[in-house]
């Protein structure tokens, strides 16, 4: 399983000393796993779990999924650095962040269906807090580009009400906090070439091919 | 430096907090104490001063929660007065008899040992939690260890 944070339970500054008193350590990982699950449940119940995250494996690599109580907040490619993405979420939204897969079950299964070509659009509550102003306006228009279709940056700019803001559309796509779910991969250059992508050119090509083959 | 995701705090300090809870109230109540500790810590976390000593902060909460959990179960007051019977045999009881022996020590000695030898805190931080000096914390741990060793040599510990 991919876990970006705290791979080792004993990663503290002070190494755990092996004195005669340090007894019963063998059962610890199982106990800690159980306690972690209990903490996640209690935190969710008391509305203290501001951001839940998990990592799902997909044909385009591991994707970090993070959700607030409102909805899906962030989808991140490995190349963005999952640790760095979580740190930014801590600074920008809240540091109350736990590895808590259950909240992301629906997003994970919709993504699985999408990659298996059994789903052509996402039906998930979304939290748009990470996008402001014109960028958010652009993101709102992305789902209008249907599955298997493509639109130029210029066409998206026009749809968002600012036909001359072609560059700003490029920026909005490059900083899309919810790639794949909000299909910025369907936005391409006017000459038909793919253009840049937050997940890298290979991921963009793979997504366009996946949808074209359906 | 801003606060890091709480998941990282749990991963890094979860084991030490469990050892502190276990040392103070034993393995059964330790899980309740651990849970109360991290839930309380999660609640207060966004207000924690960045750059704070997270470990000492958690251990302080853990000690309070462990005592709360113990009181809620209304068992004998801490510390336990009488020595437990030595275990009949084997290594399975080693951890428990050590914990029981720990409980017989005076409060400061027990905590100094728990924080330093079990939780891995340096004496300077143990002293902050105990409200004494680094030298006093070191002495308390050393005195406690001397008692435990004497018990061990007397055959009261495995």
Coordinates of C-alpha atoms in Angstrom, one line a residue:
Chain A
X1 CA 0.0 0.0 0.0
X2 CA 1.2 3.5 -0.8
X3 CA 1.5 5.6 2.3
X4 CA 3.1 9.0 1.8
X5 CA 3.3 9.8 5.5
X6 CA 5.1 8.3 8.4
X7 CA 6.2 5.1 6.8
X8 CA 7.9 3.9 9.9
X9 CA 6.2 3.8 13.3
X10 CA 9.4 4.5 15.0
X11 CA 10.6 7.5 13.0
X12 CA 10.8 9.8 16.0
X13 CA 13.8 11.9 16.8
X14 CA 14.7 9.8 19.8
X15 CA 15.3 6.1 19.0
X16 CA 13.3 3.9 21.2
X17 CA 15.8 2.5 23.7
X18 CA 15.9 -1.2 24.3
X19 CA 16.1 -1.2 28.0
X20 CA 14.8 -4.1 30.0
X21 CA 11.6 -2.0 30.6
X22 CA 10.8 -1.8 26.9
X23 CA 8.8 -5.0 27.0
X24 CA 5.9 -6.2 24.9
X25 CA 6.9 -4.3 21.7
X26 CA 6.0 -7.2 19.3
X27 CA 2.2 -6.7 19.5
X28 CA 2.5 -2.9 19.0
X29 CA 1.9 -2.5 15.3
X30 CA -1.4 -4.4 15.4
X31 CA -2.5 -2.4 18.4
X32 CA -1.5 0.9 16.8
X33 CA -3.4 0.0 13.6
X34 CA -6.5 -0.7 15.6
X35 CA -6.1 2.5 17.6
X36 CA -5.6 4.5 14.4
X37 CA -8.9 3.2 13.0
X38 CA -10.6 4.0 16.3
X39 CA -9.2 7.6 16.1
X40 CA -10.4 8.0 12.6
X41 CA -14.0 6.9 13.5
X42 CA -14.1 9.2 16.6
X43 CA -12.7 12.1 14.7
X44 CA -15.2 11.8 11.9
X45 CA -18.1 11.5 14.4
X46 CA -17.0 14.6 16.3
X47 CA -16.4 16.5 13.0
X48 CA -12.7 16.8 13.7
X49 CA -11.7 15.1 10.5
X50 CA -11.3 18.2 8.3
X51 CA -9.5 16.3 5.6
X52 CA -9.5 12.5 4.9
X53 CA -7.1 11.0 2.4
X54 CA -6.2 7.8 0.7
X55 CA -4.2 6.7 -2.3
X56 CA -5.6 4.7 -5.1
X57 CA -3.6 2.8 -7.7
X58 CA -4.7 3.6 -11.3
X59 CA -3.3 2.8 -14.8
X60 CA -1.8 6.4 -14.7
X61 CA -0.1 5.8 -11.4
X62 CA -1.0 6.3 -7.8
X63 CA -3.5 9.1 -7.2
X64 CA -3.9 10.9 -3.9
X65 CA -7.6 11.6 -3.1
X66 CA -8.4 14.1 -0.3
X67 CA -11.9 15.0 0.8
X68 CA -13.4 17.5 3.3
X69 CA -16.8 17.0 4.9
X70 CA -18.2 18.9 1.9
X71 CA -16.7 16.7 -0.8
X72 CA -13.7 15.8 -2.9
X73 CA -11.1 18.5 -2.4
X74 CA -8.0 17.3 -4.2
X75 CA -6.8 14.7 -6.6
X76 CA -3.0 14.6 -7.0
X77 CA -0.6 12.8 -9.2
X78 CA 2.5 11.3 -7.8
X79 CA 4.7 13.8 -9.7
X80 CA 3.2 16.6 -7.7
X81 CA 4.6 14.9 -4.5
X82 CA 1.9 13.5 -2.3
X83 CA 3.7 14.6 0.9
X84 CA 4.0 18.1 -0.4
X85 CA 0.3 18.2 -1.5
X86 CA -0.7 17.1 2.0
X87 CA 1.5 19.7 3.6
X88 CA 0.0 22.4 1.4
X89 CA -3.5 21.3 2.4
X90 CA -2.5 21.4 6.1
X91 CA -1.3 25.0 5.7
X92 CA -4.1 26.2 3.5
X93 CA -7.2 24.3 4.7
X94 CA -6.5 22.6 8.0
X95 CA -3.8 20.4 9.6
X96 CA -6.5 18.0 10.9
X97 CA -5.6 15.5 8.2
X98 CA -5.8 11.7 8.6
X99 CA -5.4 8.7 6.4
X100 CA -9.0 7.7 6.4
X101 CA -10.1 5.7 3.3
X102 CA -13.8 5.3 4.1
X103 CA -14.7 8.9 3.2
X104 CA -13.2 8.3 -0.3
X105 CA -14.8 5.0 -1.0
X106 CA -17.3 6.5 -3.5
X107 CA -14.6 8.6 -5.3
X108 CA -12.3 5.5 -5.5
X109 CA -15.0 3.3 -6.9
X110 CA -16.1 5.9 -9.5
X111 CA -12.5 6.3 -10.6
X112 CA -12.1 2.5 -10.8
X113 CA -15.2 2.4 -13.0
X114 CA -13.8 5.2 -15.2
X115 CA -10.5 3.5 -15.8
X116 CA -12.4 0.3 -16.6
X117 CA -14.5 2.2 -19.2
X118 CA -17.7 1.6 -17.3
X119 CA -18.2 5.3 -16.4
X120 CA -18.2 8.4 -18.6
X121 CA -18.9 11.1 -16.0
X122 CA -18.3 11.6 -12.3
X123 CA -21.2 12.1 -9.9
X124 CA -19.4 13.2 -6.7
X125 CA -19.9 16.1 -4.2
X126 CA -16.9 18.4 -4.8
X127 CA -15.3 21.0 -2.6
X128 CA -14.0 23.9 -4.9
X129 CA -12.3 25.7 -2.0
X130 CA -8.8 25.4 -3.7
X131 CA -9.9 27.3 -6.8
X132 CA -10.8 31.0 -6.8
X133 CA -12.1 33.5 -9.3
X134 CA -11.6 32.9 -13.0
X135 CA -9.9 29.6 -12.4
X136 CA -12.9 28.3 -10.6
X137 CA -15.1 29.6 -13.5
X138 CA -13.0 27.6 -15.9
X139 CA -13.2 24.5 -13.8
X140 CA -17.0 24.8 -13.7
X141 CA -17.0 24.6 -17.5
X142 CA -14.8 21.6 -17.8
X143 CA -17.5 19.0 -17.3
X144 CA -19.3 20.5 -20.3
X145 CA -16.6 18.9 -22.5
X146 CA -18.1 15.4 -22.9
X147 CA -16.4 12.1 -22.5
X148 CA -14.2 11.3 -25.5
X149 CA -14.4 15.0 -26.8
X150 CA -11.8 17.6 -26.9
X151 CA -12.0 21.4 -26.7
X152 CA -9.3 24.1 -27.4
X153 CA -8.1 26.4 -24.7
X154 CA -9.7 29.2 -26.8
X155 CA -13.0 27.5 -26.8
X156 CA -12.9 27.0 -23.0
X157 CA -12.0 30.7 -22.6
X158 CA -15.0 31.7 -24.6
X159 CA -17.3 29.3 -22.7
X160 CA -16.0 30.8 -19.4
X161 CA -17.0 34.3 -20.7
X162 CA -13.6 35.7 -21.4
X163 CA -12.6 34.7 -25.0
X164 CA -9.3 36.5 -24.8
X165 CA -8.2 34.8 -21.5
X166 CA -6.7 31.8 -23.4
X167 CA -3.5 31.8 -21.2
X168 CA -5.5 32.0 -18.0
X169 CA -7.4 28.9 -19.1
X170 CA -4.0 27.2 -19.5
X171 CA -3.1 28.3 -15.9
X172 CA -6.5 27.1 -14.6
X173 CA -5.9 23.7 -16.1
X174 CA -2.3 23.5 -14.9
X175 CA -3.5 24.2 -11.3
X176 CA -6.7 22.1 -11.5
X177 CA -7.0 20.7 -7.9
X178 CA -9.3 17.9 -9.2
X179 CA -7.7 16.5 -12.3
X180 CA -9.3 13.4 -14.0
X181 CA -12.6 14.2 -12.2
X182 CA -12.7 17.7 -13.7
X183 CA -11.5 16.8 -17.2
X184 CA -8.8 19.3 -18.0
X185 CA -7.1 16.5 -20.0
X186 CA -9.8 17.2 -22.7
X187 CA -8.5 20.7 -23.2
X188 CA -6.0 20.7 -26.0
X189 CA -4.2 23.1 -28.3
X190 CA -6.0 24.7 -31.3
X191 CA -3.6 22.8 -33.6
X192 CA -4.8 19.5 -32.2
X193 CA -1.7 18.6 -30.2
X194 CA -2.2 17.7 -26.6
X195 CA -0.5 20.5 -24.8
X196 CA 0.7 20.5 -21.2
X197 CA -0.9 18.6 -18.3
X198 CA -0.7 18.6 -14.5
X199 CA -0.2 14.8 -14.6
X200 CA 2.5 15.0 -17.3
X201 CA 2.1 14.4 -21.1
X202 CA 2.0 10.6 -20.8
X203 CA -1.0 10.7 -18.4
X204 CA -2.9 13.2 -20.7
X205 CA -2.3 10.9 -23.7
X206 CA -3.3 7.8 -21.8
X207 CA -6.6 9.5 -20.6
X208 CA -7.5 10.7 -24.1
X209 CA -6.7 7.2 -25.6
X210 CA -8.8 5.5 -22.8
X211 CA -11.8 7.7 -23.7
X212 CA -11.3 7.4 -27.5
X213 CA -11.3 3.6 -27.3
X214 CA -14.6 3.4 -25.5
Chain B
X1 CA 7.3 26.2 9.8
X2 CA 3.6 25.5 9.6
X3 CA 1.9 22.5 11.3
X4 CA 2.3 19.3 9.5
X5 CA -0.6 16.9 8.7
X6 CA -1.8 15.3 11.9
X7 CA -1.4 11.8 10.3
X8 CA 2.3 12.4 10.6
X9 CA 2.0 13.2 14.3
X10 CA 0.1 10.0 14.9
X11 CA 2.6 7.9 13.0
X12 CA 5.6 9.5 14.7
X13 CA 4.4 9.7 18.3
X14 CA 1.7 7.0 18.5
X15 CA 4.1 4.3 19.8
X16 CA 5.7 6.5 22.5
X17 CA 2.2 7.7 23.7
X18 CA 1.1 4.1 23.9
X19 CA 4.1 3.2 26.0
X20 CA 3.5 6.1 28.3
X21 CA -0.2 5.2 28.7
X22 CA 0.7 1.5 29.3
X23 CA 3.3 2.5 31.9
X24 CA 0.8 4.6 33.8
X25 CA -2.4 2.5 33.7
X26 CA -1.5 -0.9 32.2
X27 CA -2.2 -2.4 28.8
X28 CA -6.0 -2.7 29.0
X29 CA -6.8 0.9 29.9
X30 CA -3.9 2.2 27.8
X31 CA -5.9 1.9 24.6
X32 CA -8.7 4.1 26.0
X33 CA -6.1 6.6 27.2
X34 CA -4.3 6.6 23.9
X35 CA -7.6 7.2 22.0
X36 CA -8.6 10.0 24.4
X37 CA -5.2 11.5 24.0
X38 CA -5.1 11.7 20.3
X39 CA -8.7 12.8 20.0
X40 CA -8.0 15.7 22.4
X41 CA -4.8 16.5 20.6
X42 CA -6.6 16.5 17.2
X43 CA -9.1 18.9 18.6
X44 CA -6.5 21.3 19.9
X45 CA -3.9 20.8 17.1
X46 CA -4.8 23.8 14.9
X47 CA -4.2 26.1 17.8
X48 CA -0.8 24.6 18.7
X49 CA 2.0 27.1 18.3
X50 CA 4.1 26.1 15.3
X51 CA 7.5 24.9 16.4
X52 CA 6.2 23.6 19.8
X53 CA 7.6 20.4 21.3
X54 CA 4.9 18.1 20.0
X55 CA 6.2 15.1 21.9
X56 CA 6.2 16.8 25.3
X57 CA 2.7 18.2 24.5
X58 CA 1.3 14.8 23.7
X59 CA 2.9 13.1 26.7
X60 CA 1.4 15.8 29.0
X61 CA -2.1 15.1 27.5
X62 CA -1.5 11.4 27.7
X63 CA -0.6 11.5 31.3
X64 CA -3.7 13.5 32.1
X65 CA -6.0 11.2 30.0
X66 CA -4.4 8.1 31.5
X67 CA -5.2 9.3 35.0
X68 CA -8.8 10.3 33.9
X69 CA -9.4 6.8 32.4
X70 CA -8.0 5.2 35.5
X71 CA -10.3 7.3 37.7
X72 CA -13.3 6.5 35.6
X73 CA -12.7 2.8 36.1
X74 CA -12.6 3.7 39.9
X75 CA -9.8 1.2 40.6
X76 CA -7.2 1.5 43.4
X77 CA -5.6 4.9 43.4
X78 CA -2.3 5.3 41.7
X79 CA 0.4 4.4 42.5
X80 CA -0.4 0.8 43.6
X81 CA 0.8 0.2 47.1
X82 CA 1.6 -3.5 47.2
X83 CA 3.9 -5.6 45.0
X84 CA 2.2 -8.1 42.8
X85 CA 3.1 -11.8 43.2
X86 CA 6.0 -12.8 41.0
X87 CA 4.8 -14.5 37.8
X88 CA 4.9 -18.3 37.9
X89 CA 7.0 -18.6 34.8
X90 CA 7.8 -17.7 31.3
X91 CA 8.2 -14.5 29.3
X92 CA 4.5 -13.7 28.6
X93 CA 4.1 -12.1 32.0
X94 CA 7.4 -10.2 31.9
X95 CA 5.9 -7.0 30.5
X96 CA 3.0 -7.0 32.9
X97 CA 5.1 -7.7 36.0
X98 CA 7.5 -4.9 35.0
X99 CA 4.5 -2.6 34.6
X100 CA 3.2 -3.7 38.0
X101 CA 6.6 -3.1 39.6
X102 CA 6.7 0.4 37.9
X103 CA 3.5 1.3 39.6
X104 CA 5.0 0.6 43.1
X105 CA 7.6 3.4 42.5
X106 CA 7.0 7.0 43.8
X107 CA 5.1 9.1 41.2
X108 CA 8.1 11.2 40.0
X109 CA 10.3 8.1 39.7
X110 CA 7.7 6.2 37.7
X111 CA 7.0 9.1 35.4
X112 CA 10.7 9.9 34.9
X113 CA 11.3 6.3 33.9
X114 CA 8.2 6.1 31.7
X115 CA 9.1 9.3 29.8
X116 CA 12.8 8.7 29.4
X117 CA 13.2 4.9 29.1
X118 CA 9.8 4.1 27.5
X119 CA 8.9 7.2 25.6
X120 CA 12.4 8.1 24.7
X121 CA 12.3 11.8 25.9
X122 CA 15.6 13.4 26.8
X123 CA 15.8 14.4 30.5
X124 CA 15.5 18.1 29.7
X125 CA 12.0 17.5 28.3
X126 CA 11.1 15.0 31.1
X127 CA 12.0 17.9 33.5
X128 CA 9.6 20.2 31.7
X129 CA 6.7 17.7 32.1
X130 CA 7.6 16.9 35.7
X131 CA 8.1 20.5 36.6
X132 CA 11.6 20.0 38.0
X133 CA 15.2 20.3 36.8
X134 CA 17.0 18.1 34.4
X135 CA 19.3 16.9 37.1
X136 CA 16.3 16.0 39.4
X137 CA 14.6 14.2 36.5
X138 CA 17.8 12.2 35.9
X139 CA 18.1 11.4 39.6
X140 CA 14.4 10.3 39.9
X141 CA 14.8 7.9 36.9
X142 CA 18.1 6.6 38.3
X143 CA 16.6 6.0 41.8
X144 CA 13.6 4.3 40.3
X145 CA 15.8 2.1 38.1
X146 CA 17.9 1.2 41.2
X147 CA 14.8 0.0 43.0
X148 CA 13.6 -2.0 39.9
X149 CA 17.1 -3.6 39.7
X150 CA 17.0 -4.5 43.3
X151 CA 13.6 -6.1 42.9
X152 CA 14.9 -7.9 39.8
X153 CA 18.0 -9.3 41.7
X154 CA 15.8 -10.3 44.6
X155 CA 13.9 -12.5 42.2
X156 CA 10.7 -10.5 42.4
X157 CA 11.0 -9.7 38.7
X158 CA 11.8 -12.2 35.9

